[in-house]
Coordinates of C-alpha atoms in Angstrom, one line a residue:
M1 CA -27.5 -0.9 81.1
S2 CA -28.2 -1.6 84.7
A3 CA -27.1 0.8 87.5
P4 CA -24.6 0.0 90.3
G5 CA -25.8 -0.8 93.7
P6 CA -26.0 2.6 95.3
R7 CA -27.7 4.1 92.2
R8 CA -30.2 1.3 92.3
A9 CA -31.1 2.1 95.9
S10 CA -31.6 5.8 95.2
T11 CA -33.7 5.0 92.1
L12 CA -35.9 2.5 94.1
A13 CA -36.3 5.1 96.8
C14 CA -37.4 7.8 94.3
S15 CA -39.7 5.5 92.4
V16 CA -41.4 4.0 95.5
L17 CA -41.8 7.4 97.3
G18 CA -43.0 9.1 94.1
A19 CA -45.6 6.5 93.3
A20 CA -46.8 6.5 97.0
V21 CA -47.1 10.3 97.3
V22 CA -49.3 10.4 94.2
A23 CA -51.5 7.6 95.5
L24 CA -51.7 9.2 98.9
D25 CA -52.7 12.6 97.3
G26 CA -55.6 11.1 95.5
T27 CA -57.1 9.4 98.6
V28 CA -56.7 12.2 101.1
L29 CA -58.3 14.8 98.9
T30 CA -61.5 12.8 98.8
V31 CA -61.7 13.3 102.6
A32 CA -60.8 16.9 102.5
Q33 CA -63.2 18.0 99.8
P34 CA -66.3 18.8 102.1
A35 CA -64.1 21.0 104.3
L36 CA -62.6 22.7 101.3
Q37 CA -66.0 23.5 99.9
R38 CA -67.2 25.1 103.1
D39 CA -64.1 27.1 103.7
L40 CA -63.9 28.5 100.2
H41 CA -67.7 28.9 99.7
A42 CA -67.6 26.8 96.6
D43 CA -70.4 24.7 95.0
V44 CA -70.3 21.0 94.4
G45 CA -69.5 21.4 90.8
Q46 CA -66.5 23.6 91.5
V47 CA -65.2 21.1 94.1
Q48 CA -65.7 18.1 91.6
W49 CA -63.3 20.0 89.2
T50 CA -60.6 19.9 91.8
S51 CA -60.5 16.2 91.0
T52 CA -61.5 16.2 87.4
A53 CA -59.0 18.8 86.3
Y54 CA -56.2 16.8 87.8
L55 CA -57.4 13.5 86.3
V56 CA -57.9 14.9 82.8
T57 CA -54.5 16.6 82.8
V58 CA -52.6 13.5 84.0
A59 CA -54.3 11.1 81.7
S60 CA -53.7 13.3 78.7
L61 CA -50.0 13.8 79.2
L62 CA -48.7 10.5 80.6
V63 CA -47.4 9.0 77.4
F64 CA -45.8 12.2 76.2
A65 CA -44.1 12.6 79.6
G66 CA -42.8 9.1 79.2
R67 CA -41.5 10.1 75.7
L68 CA -39.7 13.1 77.3
G69 CA -38.0 10.7 79.8
D70 CA -36.9 8.4 76.9
R71 CA -35.4 11.3 75.2
Y72 CA -33.9 13.5 78.0
G73 CA -33.5 11.1 80.8
H74 CA -35.9 9.6 83.3
R75 CA -34.3 11.0 86.4
R76 CA -34.2 14.5 85.0
V77 CA -37.9 14.3 84.1
F78 CA -38.8 12.8 87.4
A79 CA -36.9 15.5 89.3
V80 CA -38.8 18.3 87.5
G81 CA -42.1 16.5 88.1
A82 CA -41.4 15.9 91.8
L83 CA -40.2 19.5 92.5
G84 CA -43.1 20.9 90.5
F85 CA -45.5 18.6 92.3
A86 CA -44.1 20.0 95.7
A87 CA -44.4 23.6 94.6
A88 CA -48.0 23.1 93.3
S89 CA -49.1 21.3 96.5
A90 CA -47.7 24.2 98.6
G91 CA -49.5 26.7 96.4
I92 CA -52.8 24.9 96.8
A93 CA -52.4 24.9 100.7
L94 CA -52.1 28.7 100.3
A95 CA -54.7 29.2 97.7
P96 CA -57.1 32.1 98.4
G97 CA -60.1 30.7 96.4
I98 CA -61.5 27.8 94.5
G99 CA -60.4 29.0 91.1
A100 CA -56.8 29.1 92.3
V101 CA -57.1 25.6 93.7
I102 CA -58.4 24.3 90.3
A103 CA -55.7 26.1 88.4
L104 CA -53.0 24.7 90.6
R105 CA -54.6 21.2 90.5
V106 CA -54.0 21.5 86.6
L107 CA -50.4 22.4 87.2
Q108 CA -50.2 19.6 89.8
G109 CA -51.6 17.2 87.1
V110 CA -48.8 18.2 84.6
C111 CA -46.2 17.5 87.2
G112 CA -47.9 14.3 88.3
A113 CA -47.7 13.1 84.6
L114 CA -44.1 13.9 84.4
L115 CA -43.4 12.0 87.6
Q116 CA -45.5 8.8 87.2
P117 CA -44.1 7.2 84.0
A118 CA -40.5 8.1 85.2
T119 CA -41.1 6.0 88.3
L120 CA -41.2 2.9 86.0
G121 CA -38.7 4.2 83.4
M122 CA -36.0 4.6 86.0
L123 CA -36.6 1.1 87.3
R124 CA -36.3 -0.3 83.7
T125 CA -32.9 1.4 83.2
A126 CA -31.5 0.8 86.7
F127 CA -32.4 -2.9 87.1
P128 CA -31.6 -5.9 84.9
P129 CA -34.8 -7.1 83.2
E130 CA -34.8 -10.5 85.1
R131 CA -34.8 -8.5 88.4
L132 CA -37.5 -6.0 87.7
A133 CA -40.4 -7.8 89.3
T134 CA -39.0 -7.3 92.8
P135 CA -38.7 -3.4 92.7
I136 CA -42.1 -3.3 90.9
A137 CA -43.6 -5.3 93.8
V138 CA -42.1 -3.0 96.3
R139 CA -43.6 0.0 94.4
T140 CA -47.0 -1.7 94.3
A141 CA -47.0 -2.4 98.0
A142 CA -46.1 1.2 98.7
I143 CA -49.1 2.4 96.5
G144 CA -51.4 0.0 98.3
L145 CA -50.3 1.1 101.7
A146 CA -50.5 4.8 100.8
A147 CA -54.0 4.3 99.3
A148 CA -55.1 2.5 102.4
A149 CA -53.7 5.0 104.9
G150 CA -55.0 8.0 102.9
P151 CA -58.5 8.3 104.3
L152 CA -57.2 7.7 107.9
V153 CA -54.4 10.2 107.5
G154 CA -56.6 12.6 105.6
G155 CA -59.3 12.5 108.2
A156 CA -57.0 13.1 111.1
L157 CA -55.4 16.1 109.3
V158 CA -58.6 17.7 108.3
S159 CA -60.1 17.3 111.8
S160 CA -57.0 18.7 113.5
Y161 CA -55.7 21.3 111.1
G162 CA -58.1 21.8 108.2
W163 CA -58.0 20.9 104.6
R164 CA -54.9 22.8 103.8
A165 CA -52.8 20.5 105.7
V166 CA -53.7 17.7 103.3
F167 CA -51.8 19.4 100.5
L168 CA -48.8 20.3 102.8
L169 CA -48.5 16.6 103.6
G170 CA -46.9 15.8 100.2
V171 CA -44.5 18.8 100.1
P172 CA -41.5 17.4 102.1
P173 CA -41.3 13.9 100.5
T174 CA -41.6 15.2 96.9
L175 CA -39.1 17.9 97.5
A176 CA -36.7 15.4 99.0
I177 CA -37.0 12.8 96.1
G178 CA -36.7 15.6 93.5
L179 CA -33.4 16.7 94.9
L180 CA -32.3 13.1 95.3
A181 CA -33.1 12.5 91.7
L182 CA -31.1 15.5 90.6
A183 CA -28.0 14.4 92.6
G184 CA -27.4 11.2 90.5
P185 CA -26.4 10.8 86.8
D186 CA -29.0 9.5 84.4
P187 CA -27.8 6.7 82.1
R188 CA -30.6 7.4 79.6
T189 CA -29.3 11.0 79.3
E190 CA -25.8 9.8 78.5
A191 CA -27.1 7.3 75.8
A192 CA -29.4 10.0 74.4
E193 CA -26.5 12.3 73.8
R194 CA -24.8 9.7 71.6
R195 CA -27.8 9.3 69.4
P196 CA -28.3 11.5 66.3
S197 CA -30.9 14.1 67.2
A198 CA -34.0 14.9 65.0
G199 CA -34.9 18.0 67.1
I200 CA -38.4 18.6 68.2
A201 CA -39.7 16.3 65.5
A202 CA -38.3 13.3 67.4
L203 CA -40.9 14.0 70.2
D204 CA -43.8 13.9 67.6
P205 CA -45.6 17.0 69.0
L206 CA -48.7 16.5 66.8
G207 CA -49.0 13.0 67.8
A208 CA -48.7 14.0 71.5
L209 CA -51.4 16.7 71.0
L210 CA -53.7 14.3 69.3
L211 CA -53.2 11.7 72.1
A212 CA -53.7 14.4 74.8
V213 CA -57.0 15.5 73.2
A214 CA -58.3 12.0 72.8
L215 CA -57.5 10.8 76.3
G216 CA -58.5 14.1 77.9
L217 CA -61.9 14.0 76.2
L218 CA -62.4 10.3 77.1
V219 CA -61.6 10.8 80.8
H220 CA -63.8 13.9 80.9
G221 CA -66.7 12.1 79.3
L222 CA -66.4 9.1 81.6
V223 CA -66.3 11.4 84.7
D224 CA -69.3 13.4 83.5
A225 CA -71.4 10.5 82.3
P226 CA -73.0 9.7 85.6
R227 CA -74.3 13.3 86.2
P228 CA -78.0 13.8 85.8
G229 CA -78.9 15.4 82.3
G230 CA -75.5 15.0 80.9
T231 CA -76.2 12.2 78.5
G232 CA -76.2 14.3 75.4
T233 CA -73.1 16.2 76.3
T234 CA -71.3 12.9 77.2
V235 CA -72.1 11.4 73.8
L236 CA -70.6 14.4 72.0
V237 CA -67.5 14.4 74.2
L238 CA -66.9 10.6 73.6
A239 CA -67.6 11.1 69.9
A240 CA -64.9 13.8 69.8
A241 CA -62.6 11.5 71.7
A242 CA -63.1 8.8 69.1
A243 CA -62.5 11.2 66.3
A244 CA -59.3 12.4 67.9
G245 CA -58.3 8.8 68.4
A246 CA -58.9 8.1 64.7
A247 CA -56.9 11.1 63.6
L248 CA -54.0 9.9 66.0
L249 CA -53.9 6.4 64.4
R250 CA -53.8 8.0 60.9
H251 CA -50.9 10.4 61.9
E252 CA -49.0 7.7 63.7
R253 CA -48.9 5.5 60.6
R254 CA -47.2 8.3 58.6
A255 CA -45.0 10.0 61.2
P256 CA -41.2 9.5 60.8
H257 CA -40.8 9.4 64.6
P258 CA -44.1 8.3 66.0
L259 CA -45.1 8.9 69.6
L260 CA -46.2 5.3 69.9
P261 CA -43.3 3.3 68.6
P262 CA -44.5 0.5 66.2
E263 CA -42.1 -2.2 67.9
L264 CA -43.7 -1.4 71.2
M265 CA -47.3 -1.4 70.0
R266 CA -46.9 -4.5 68.1
S267 CA -45.7 -6.5 71.2
V268 CA -48.4 -9.0 72.1
P269 CA -47.2 -9.2 75.8
V270 CA -47.3 -5.3 76.2
R271 CA -50.8 -5.1 74.7
A272 CA -52.0 -8.0 76.9
G273 CA -50.5 -6.4 80.0
L274 CA -52.3 -3.1 79.4
A275 CA -55.5 -4.9 78.7
V276 CA -55.2 -6.7 82.0
L277 CA -54.5 -3.5 83.9
L278 CA -57.5 -1.7 82.3
A279 CA -60.0 -4.5 83.0
A280 CA -58.7 -5.1 86.6
S281 CA -58.7 -1.5 87.7
A282 CA -62.1 -0.8 86.1
A283 CA -63.5 -3.8 87.9
L284 CA -61.9 -3.0 91.3
F285 CA -62.7 0.7 91.5
G286 CA -66.2 0.2 90.2
T287 CA -66.8 -2.4 92.8
L288 CA -65.5 -0.2 95.6
F289 CA -67.7 2.6 94.5
V290 CA -70.9 0.4 94.7
A291 CA -69.8 -1.3 97.9
T292 CA -69.0 2.1 99.6
Y293 CA -72.5 3.4 99.0
F294 CA -74.0 0.0 100.0
L295 CA -72.1 0.1 103.4
Q296 CA -72.8 3.8 104.2
D297 CA -76.2 4.4 102.7
V298 CA -77.9 0.9 103.2
Q299 CA -76.2 -0.4 106.3
G300 CA -75.6 3.1 107.8
L301 CA -71.9 2.7 108.6
D302 CA -69.7 5.8 109.2
P303 CA -66.7 6.3 106.9
L304 CA -64.2 4.7 109.4
D305 CA -66.3 1.5 109.9
C306 CA -66.7 1.4 106.1
A307 CA -62.9 1.6 105.7
L308 CA -62.3 -1.1 108.2
R309 CA -64.6 -3.5 106.2
F310 CA -62.1 -3.1 103.4
L311 CA -59.0 -3.5 105.5
P312 CA -58.4 -7.0 104.1
L313 CA -58.1 -5.6 100.7
A314 CA -55.4 -3.2 101.8
A315 CA -53.6 -5.8 103.9
L316 CA -53.4 -8.3 101.0
M317 CA -52.2 -5.7 98.6
V318 CA -49.3 -4.8 100.9
L319 CA -48.5 -8.2 102.1
G320 CA -49.2 -10.0 98.7
A321 CA -47.0 -7.7 96.4
P322 CA -43.7 -9.2 97.7
L323 CA -45.0 -12.8 97.0
C324 CA -45.7 -12.1 93.3
P325 CA -42.2 -12.1 91.9
P326 CA -41.4 -15.6 93.3
L327 CA -44.8 -16.8 91.9
Q328 CA -43.9 -15.4 88.5
R329 CA -40.6 -17.1 88.5
R330 CA -42.2 -20.4 89.6
F331 CA -45.3 -20.3 87.4
G332 CA -44.6 -17.7 84.8
P333 CA -46.7 -14.5 84.2
R334 CA -49.5 -16.2 82.3
R335 CA -50.5 -18.6 85.0
T336 CA -49.9 -16.1 87.8
A337 CA -52.1 -13.5 86.0
V338 CA -54.8 -16.1 85.4
A339 CA -54.9 -16.9 89.1
G340 CA -55.1 -13.2 89.9
A341 CA -57.9 -12.6 87.5
T342 CA -59.8 -15.6 88.9
L343 CA -59.4 -14.3 92.4
L344 CA -60.5 -10.8 91.4
T345 CA -63.6 -12.1 89.6
L346 CA -64.6 -14.3 92.5
G347 CA -64.2 -11.3 94.9
V348 CA -66.7 -9.2 92.8
L349 CA -69.1 -12.1 92.5
L350 CA -69.0 -12.7 96.2
L351 CA -69.8 -9.1 96.9
S352 CA -72.5 -9.1 94.3
R353 CA -74.4 -11.7 96.4
L354 CA -74.6 -9.5 99.6
D355 CA -78.0 -8.5 100.9
A356 CA -79.0 -5.8 103.2
T357 CA -78.0 -7.7 106.2
A358 CA -74.5 -8.7 105.1
S359 CA -72.0 -9.3 107.9
A360 CA -68.5 -7.8 108.3
V361 CA -67.0 -11.3 107.6
S362 CA -68.8 -11.5 104.2
V363 CA -67.6 -8.1 103.1
G364 CA -64.2 -8.7 104.4
T365 CA -63.8 -12.0 102.6
G366 CA -64.9 -10.4 99.4
S367 CA -62.6 -7.4 99.8
G368 CA -59.7 -9.8 100.6
L369 CA -60.2 -11.7 97.3
L370 CA -60.3 -8.2 95.5
G371 CA -57.0 -7.3 97.1
A372 CA -55.2 -10.6 96.4
G373 CA -56.5 -10.7 92.8
F374 CA -55.7 -7.1 92.0
V375 CA -52.2 -7.0 93.5
T376 CA -51.3 -10.2 91.6
L377 CA -52.5 -8.7 88.3
M378 CA -50.9 -5.3 88.9
V379 CA -47.5 -6.6 89.7
T380 CA -47.5 -9.2 87.0
A381 CA -48.9 -7.1 84.2
T382 CA -46.7 -4.1 85.1
S383 CA -43.6 -6.3 85.1
V384 CA -44.5 -7.6 81.7
V385 CA -45.2 -4.3 80.2
V386 CA -42.0 -2.7 81.5
H387 CA -39.8 -5.8 80.9
R388 CA -40.9 -6.5 77.4
A389 CA -40.7 -2.9 76.3
P390 CA -37.4 -2.0 74.6
E391 CA -35.2 0.1 77.0
A392 CA -35.3 3.0 74.6
H393 CA -39.1 3.2 75.0
A394 CA -39.3 2.5 78.8
G395 CA -40.9 5.8 79.4
V396 CA -43.6 5.4 76.8
A397 CA -44.3 1.9 78.2
G398 CA -44.5 3.4 81.7
G399 CA -46.8 6.2 80.4
L400 CA -49.1 3.6 78.8
Q401 CA -49.2 1.6 82.0
Q402 CA -50.2 4.7 84.0
T403 CA -52.8 5.6 81.4
A404 CA -54.5 2.3 81.7
M405 CA -54.4 2.7 85.5
N406 CA -56.1 6.2 85.2
I407 CA -58.6 5.4 82.5
G408 CA -59.6 2.0 84.1
P409 CA -61.0 3.5 87.4
A410 CA -63.0 6.3 85.5
L411 CA -64.5 3.6 83.3
G412 CA -65.3 1.4 86.2
V413 CA -67.0 4.1 88.3
A414 CA -69.0 5.4 85.2
T415 CA -70.2 1.9 84.5
A416 CA -71.2 1.4 88.0
T417 CA -73.0 4.7 88.3
L418 CA -75.0 4.2 85.1
L419 CA -76.0 0.7 86.1
L420 CA -77.0 1.9 89.6
A421 CA -79.4 4.3 88.0
L422 CA -81.2 1.5 86.1
V423 CA -82.4 0.0 89.4
P424 CA -83.2 3.0 91.6
D425 CA -85.1 1.1 94.3
G426 CA -82.6 -1.7 94.8
G427 CA -79.4 -0.8 93.0
F428 CA -77.4 0.0 96.2
V429 CA -78.2 -3.5 97.5
P430 CA -75.8 -5.7 95.6
D431 CA -78.0 -8.8 95.2
R432 CA -80.9 -6.7 93.9
G433 CA -78.9 -4.7 91.4
V434 CA -77.0 -5.3 88.1
A435 CA -74.0 -3.2 88.7
L436 CA -71.7 -5.8 90.5
P437 CA -72.6 -8.7 88.2
A438 CA -71.7 -6.5 85.2
L439 CA -68.4 -5.5 87.0
A440 CA -67.7 -9.2 87.6
A441 CA -67.9 -9.7 83.8
V442 CA -65.5 -6.8 83.4
A443 CA -63.2 -8.5 85.9
A444 CA -63.5 -11.7 83.8
L445 CA -62.2 -9.9 80.7
A446 CA -58.8 -9.9 82.3
L447 CA -58.7 -13.7 81.9
P448 CA -58.3 -13.8 78.1
A449 CA -55.9 -10.9 78.3
A450 CA -53.9 -12.9 80.9
L451 CA -53.8 -15.9 78.7
A452 CA -51.9 -13.9 76.1
L453 CA -49.2 -13.0 78.5
P454 CA -45.8 -14.9 78.2
G455 CA -45.6 -18.3 79.7
T456 CA -42.2 -17.8 81.1
T457 CA -40.5 -14.9 82.9
H458 CA -37.2 -14.9 81.1
H459 CA -37.2 -14.3 77.4
R460 CA -33.8 -12.7 76.5
V461 CA -31.3 -14.6 74.3
K462 CA -27.7 -14.4 75.4
Q463 CA -25.4 -12.1 73.3
T464 CA -22.0 -13.2 72.3
G465 CA -20.8 -9.7 71.1
S466 CA -20.5 -6.3 72.8
R467 CA -23.3 -5.8 75.1
T468 CA -22.8 -2.0 75.3
G469 CA -22.8 -1.6 71.6
S470 CA -25.9 -3.5 71.2
R471 CA -27.7 -1.4 73.7
I472 CA -26.6 2.0 72.5
G473 CA -27.3 1.8 68.9
G474 CA -27.5 -1.8 67.7
Q475 CA -24.5 -1.2 65.5
T476 CA -22.1 -4.1 66.5
G477 CA -21.7 -7.1 64.4
G478 CA -24.8 -9.1 64.1
H479 CA -26.8 -7.6 66.9
M480 CA -29.0 -5.2 65.0
G481 CA -31.9 -7.6 65.4
S482 CA -31.3 -8.1 69.0
R483 CA -32.4 -4.8 70.7
P484 CA -33.7 -5.0 74.2
G485 CA -37.3 -5.9 74.2
K486 CA -37.2 -7.4 70.7
Q487 CA -35.9 -10.9 71.4
R488 CA -37.6 -14.0 70.4
E489 CA -40.4 -15.4 72.3
G490 CA -40.4 -19.1 73.1
G491 CA -38.5 -21.6 75.2
G492 CA -35.0 -21.4 73.7
G493 CA -34.2 -18.2 75.6
T494 CA -30.9 -19.5 77.0
R495 CA -29.3 -20.6 73.8
P496 CA -26.4 -18.5 72.5
E497 CA -27.4 -16.6 69.3
P498 CA -25.1 -16.7 66.4
T499 CA -23.7 -13.4 65.4
A500 CA -24.4 -13.0 61.6
P501 CA -27.2 -15.4 60.6
R502 CA -29.7 -14.1 63.2
T503 CA -29.8 -10.5 62.3
R504 CA -33.3 -10.8 60.8
R505 CA -36.4 -12.4 62.3

C-alpha cells in the first residue's frame, strides 16, 4: 500500500537524512579519534573500541531491528532509533572518560541498528515498487555526499571546537527526523494490528540471538584479524561465529516463525543483490584502505591532499546516483549491474598498477571508476533487494542489505591488511604488492552475482481482484499465491492473471 504525496515526502526526508547522518557519523569519528585519545588519556586499543563496539553492535542487530519494523511499523521503530541516536550522541559529547564513550557507542549502535533498516522499510511501504529506484538513488547520493563531506567537516570541527563537537553535529538532524517520523501514521502498524498475533514467538527471539552472536563474532574477528599476534584469537572467534551460524540454520528450519522468512531467503534476486553488495563494498573499502596508506606514507601527502585525490569518487557517487534509475528502466537491473561491476573492477585494476611516482590524474581516474561502479551497483542491487522482497518482510530485507554493507567493508579491510603484511617492503606501493590485485578479484565476484539479477525492472502481474485484500492477508478470491514479492519472474509481467487457476505456482 503506497502512501499519499505528503506522507511520501516526509518518509523520503526521514530516510535520506537518517542514512546520511549515520554515514557522516562514521567518517567524522575517524578524524576525531586522535584528539579524543589525547583529551581522555586513552590508549590506542581503547580508542579502537569506540569504532569496534559500534560496528559489532550494529551488525549483530540489523536484521532483528528490521523484523521489529515489519511487526510494529517502520516509522515507529525509525523514530525510536533516531531519538535514541540523538540522545546517545549528546551523551558522548558530555562523556567524562573513555569507558563512558565506549558504553554510549554501544547504545548508539543499538539505535543505529533500529534506524538503518527502517530507512529502506519505510520507502518500501510508502512508494509503489516500480518507483522505488528513484528514492533509493536519492538516499544513495545523500550517503555519498555525507561520506565525502565527513573528513572535511570533521577536521574543521575538531580544529575549531574539539572532538566533542563532532558528536553534537548529529543531534539536531536526528532529533528532527525522529519527531517527524512520530508525527505521521504508519501503514505497517495498521496492517499489523489486523494480523493474528503470535506474541513474542513471532519475533523469533532465539533466532535473533543466534544471528546476533554469529554476526557480532564475525565482525569482531574481521576487525581484529589484522592486529599483530592476534591470529590464534581470530581463528577461535571466526570458528565460534561459524558454529553460531550453523546453529542458526538448524533453528531456522524448525522455527514456526523464522527470523529469516523462507520466501525471502529463497528469492534468487534477493540473494544475488546481497552478494553484489557484499563483494562491491569489500572491494571498495579495502582498496581505499590500501590507497590511503600509499598516498600518505609513500607519497607523503597530508590528509586533505589525500582526500582531494579521491574527490572524483565522491563526485561520481553523488552525480551518478540519479542516473541509475533511468539506466535500470532502459537496460534492466542485470545489465546495469554488470556494467557497474565492470567499472568497479577496472578501477581497482587501474589503481593496482600505480607506482611510487603515480600522478594525481592516475589516482583520480581510478577513484572515478570506483565511484561510478560502486554507486551503480549499490543503487541497482539495493533496489532489487527491496523491490523483490514481500512488503511484509521489507524490514528484514533492509536489515540484510545493511548487514551486507557493514560486513563487506570489514572483510575488505581485513583482507587488505593481511595481504599488505605479506609484502612488508613493497606492499604499500600498489604495483609491487598483492593486495589490490586480490581486491580486483573480489570486485570481479560481483559479476556472476550481477548476472543472477533480473533482466527487467518490472515483474509484477496485474491483479483483477481486490488489491487491498491481497496485500493485507492474501485472503481474497484467488490471490493467495500473489503476495507482494512472490510474483512470477519472466517476460509476461503485464498479462492479467486469472483469479482461480493461478493460486498455486
